mmCIF file of C-alpha atoms in Angstrom:
data_model
loop_
_atom_site.group_PDB
_atom_site.id
_atom_site.type_symbol
_atom_site.label_atom_id
_atom_site.label_comp_id
_atom_site.label_asym_id
_atom_site.label_seq_id
_atom_site.Cartn_x
_atom_site.Cartn_y
_atom_site.Cartn_z
ATOM 1 C CA MET A 1 19.654 -65.164 -32.221
ATOM 2 C CA LYS A 2 17.211 -62.353 -33.085
ATOM 3 C CA THR A 3 15.477 -62.762 -29.734
ATOM 4 C CA ILE A 4 18.744 -62.442 -27.801
ATOM 5 C CA THR A 5 19.760 -59.354 -29.798
ATOM 6 C CA VAL A 6 16.389 -57.672 -29.241
ATOM 7 C CA LEU A 7 16.506 -58.560 -25.540
ATOM 8 C CA PHE A 8 20.061 -57.187 -25.227
ATOM 9 C CA ILE A 9 19.159 -53.907 -26.968
ATOM 10 C CA GLY A 10 16.029 -53.571 -24.829
ATOM 11 C CA LEU A 11 17.968 -54.105 -21.592
ATOM 12 C CA GLN A 12 20.656 -51.658 -22.685
ATOM 13 C CA LEU A 13 18.079 -48.954 -23.443
ATOM 14 C CA PHE A 14 16.327 -49.606 -20.130
ATOM 15 C CA PHE A 15 19.515 -49.305 -18.063
ATOM 16 C CA ASN A 16 20.761 -46.256 -19.967
ATOM 17 C CA HIS A 17 17.471 -44.484 -19.299
ATOM 18 C CA ALA A 18 17.126 -45.689 -15.700
ATOM 19 C CA PHE A 19 20.586 -44.529 -14.668
ATOM 20 C CA SER A 20 20.848 -41.359 -16.718
ATOM 21 C CA GLU A 21 21.240 -38.143 -14.734
ATOM 22 C CA LEU A 22 18.003 -36.521 -13.711
ATOM 23 C CA GLU A 23 17.576 -32.948 -14.855
ATOM 24 C CA THR A 24 17.816 -30.441 -12.018
ATOM 25 C CA THR A 25 17.277 -26.715 -11.860
ATOM 26 C CA ASP A 26 19.527 -25.263 -9.178
ATOM 27 C CA ILE A 27 21.105 -21.865 -8.712
ATOM 28 C CA GLN A 28 23.551 -21.200 -5.878
ATOM 29 C CA ALA A 29 24.632 -18.082 -3.996
ATOM 30 C CA LEU A 30 28.303 -19.003 -4.482
ATOM 31 C CA GLU A 31 30.410 -16.422 -2.638
ATOM 32 C CA VAL A 32 30.687 -12.859 -1.348
ATOM 33 C CA ILE A 33 34.118 -11.228 -1.485
ATOM 34 C CA GLU A 34 34.927 -8.242 0.724
ATOM 35 C CA ASN A 35 37.001 -5.534 -0.958
ATOM 36 C CA ARG A 36 38.665 -2.583 0.799
ATOM 37 C CA THR A 37 39.236 0.901 -0.572
ATOM 38 C CA GLU A 38 42.295 3.042 0.203
ATOM 39 C CA MET A 39 40.186 4.844 2.839
ATOM 40 C CA ASN A 40 39.335 1.466 4.498
ATOM 41 C CA GLY A 41 35.808 1.392 3.120
ATOM 42 C CA ILE A 42 34.200 -1.916 2.202
ATOM 43 C CA TYR A 43 32.355 -2.879 -0.956
ATOM 44 C CA TYR A 44 31.481 -6.337 -2.220
ATOM 45 C CA HIS A 45 31.923 -8.589 -5.222
ATOM 46 C CA TYR A 46 29.616 -11.581 -5.280
ATOM 47 C CA LYS A 47 28.938 -14.589 -7.470
ATOM 48 C CA ILE A 48 26.051 -16.875 -8.312
ATOM 49 C CA LYS A 49 26.269 -20.155 -10.206
ATOM 50 C CA ASN A 50 23.968 -22.511 -12.063
ATOM 51 C CA THR A 51 24.801 -25.792 -10.320
ATOM 52 C CA GLY A 52 21.942 -27.642 -12.005
ATOM 53 C CA THR A 53 21.802 -29.536 -15.283
ATOM 54 C CA THR A 54 19.291 -27.315 -17.106
ATOM 55 C CA VAL A 55 19.449 -23.795 -18.523
ATOM 56 C CA ILE A 56 17.907 -21.269 -16.139
ATOM 57 C CA PRO A 57 15.808 -18.898 -18.251
ATOM 58 C CA ALA A 58 16.341 -15.142 -18.238
ATOM 59 C CA GLY A 59 14.039 -13.341 -15.828
ATOM 60 C CA SER A 60 13.189 -16.490 -13.848
ATOM 61 C CA TYR A 61 15.243 -15.451 -10.801
ATOM 62 C CA GLU A 62 16.242 -12.291 -8.947
ATOM 63 C CA VAL A 63 19.480 -11.506 -7.074
ATOM 64 C CA PHE A 64 19.723 -9.268 -3.990
ATOM 65 C CA LEU A 65 22.643 -8.182 -1.816
ATOM 66 C CA LYS A 66 21.530 -6.817 1.541
ATOM 67 C CA VAL A 67 23.817 -5.160 4.074
ATOM 68 C CA ASN A 68 22.490 -4.622 7.599
ATOM 69 C CA GLY A 69 19.003 -5.365 6.277
ATOM 70 C CA GLU A 70 19.123 -2.762 3.484
ATOM 71 C CA THR A 71 19.136 -3.841 -0.173
ATOM 72 C CA VAL A 72 22.272 -2.269 -1.642
ATOM 73 C CA SER A 73 22.397 -4.111 -4.954
ATOM 74 C CA LEU A 74 19.860 -6.020 -7.009
ATOM 75 C CA ASP A 75 19.293 -7.629 -10.377
ATOM 76 C CA THR A 76 15.687 -8.210 -11.397
ATOM 77 C CA ALA A 77 16.339 -8.306 -15.161
ATOM 78 C CA THR A 78 18.489 -11.409 -14.978
ATOM 79 C CA SER A 79 20.055 -13.208 -17.919
ATOM 80 C CA ALA A 80 19.873 -16.895 -18.820
ATOM 81 C CA LEU A 81 22.383 -19.173 -17.074
ATOM 82 C CA LYS A 82 23.765 -22.316 -18.710
ATOM 83 C CA PRO A 83 24.688 -25.293 -16.509
ATOM 84 C CA GLY A 84 27.986 -24.542 -14.745
ATOM 85 C CA GLN A 85 27.901 -20.849 -15.688
ATOM 86 C CA THR A 86 28.836 -18.241 -13.059
ATOM 87 C CA LEU A 87 27.758 -14.585 -12.957
ATOM 88 C CA ASN A 88 29.819 -11.942 -11.160
ATOM 89 C CA TYR A 89 28.358 -8.834 -9.550
ATOM 90 C CA GLU A 90 29.754 -5.812 -7.719
ATOM 91 C CA SER A 91 27.915 -3.669 -5.185
ATOM 92 C CA GLN A 92 27.823 0.035 -5.953
ATOM 93 C CA LYS A 93 27.761 1.176 -2.327
ATOM 94 C CA THR A 94 30.847 1.543 -0.120
ATOM 95 C CA PHE A 95 30.587 1.409 3.666
ATOM 96 C CA TYR A 96 32.832 3.248 6.156
ATOM 97 C CA LYS A 97 33.545 2.879 9.880
ATOM 98 C CA GLU A 98 31.836 6.149 10.828
ATOM 99 C CA ASP A 99 28.557 4.649 9.595
ATOM 100 C CA HIS A 100 28.854 1.092 11.001
ATOM 101 C CA GLU A 101 31.067 -1.126 13.114
ATOM 102 C CA PHE A 102 29.858 -4.420 11.640
ATOM 103 C CA LEU A 103 28.328 -5.198 8.273
ATOM 104 C CA ASN A 104 26.013 -8.192 8.152
ATOM 105 C CA TYR A 105 25.479 -9.144 4.525
ATOM 106 C CA THR A 106 23.053 -11.504 2.842
ATOM 107 C CA LEU A 107 23.284 -12.635 -0.766
ATOM 108 C CA GLU A 108 19.846 -13.897 -1.726
ATOM 109 C CA ILE A 109 18.524 -15.458 -4.907
ATOM 110 C CA LYS A 110 14.759 -15.563 -5.276
ATOM 111 C CA MET A 111 13.832 -18.606 -7.331
ATOM 112 C CA GLU A 112 11.999 -21.852 -6.812
ATOM 113 C CA ASP A 113 14.596 -24.504 -7.615
ATOM 114 C CA SER A 114 15.581 -28.011 -6.544
ATOM 115 C CA ASN A 115 17.770 -26.834 -3.617
ATOM 116 C CA PRO A 116 16.451 -23.636 -1.999
ATOM 117 C CA ALA A 117 18.897 -24.061 0.915
ATOM 118 C CA ASN A 118 21.809 -22.814 -1.235
ATOM 119 C CA ASN A 119 19.975 -19.709 -2.490
ATOM 120 C CA THR A 120 21.105 -17.621 0.498
ATOM 121 C CA LEU A 121 24.591 -16.825 1.780
ATOM 122 C CA LYS A 122 25.183 -14.797 4.959
ATOM 123 C CA GLY A 123 28.288 -13.331 6.512
ATOM 124 C CA ARG A 124 29.791 -10.487 8.524
ATOM 125 C CA SER A 125 32.458 -7.884 7.829
ATOM 126 C CA ILE A 126 34.213 -5.817 10.483
ATOM 127 C CA LEU A 127 35.030 -2.214 9.639
#
């Protein structure tokens, strides 16, 4: 009886460990939201999210919003992100039609993580 109990406990521990979720470090450029002013200018809200299973330490990543190739907003003194946590940002610059016809934006997170393909989000706004 002792042998069967020990064998059962050993198998249970093995399978629990073998099929437990692997830890991943992943941060995602989640979305960019276009906002309009009363004078038809455009500014942006944007979000990033920790889609991994580990805490992302403060200062281990950087966030950039570029519009037409120019960095208009950045965060290089980033805070820690718990798994599932989202951070919201807002660009400080507003763009108007007299300056541009199209706005090509890129939200970029600089970090080496398990899925670098989701660290960049691109889009276009029409003024």
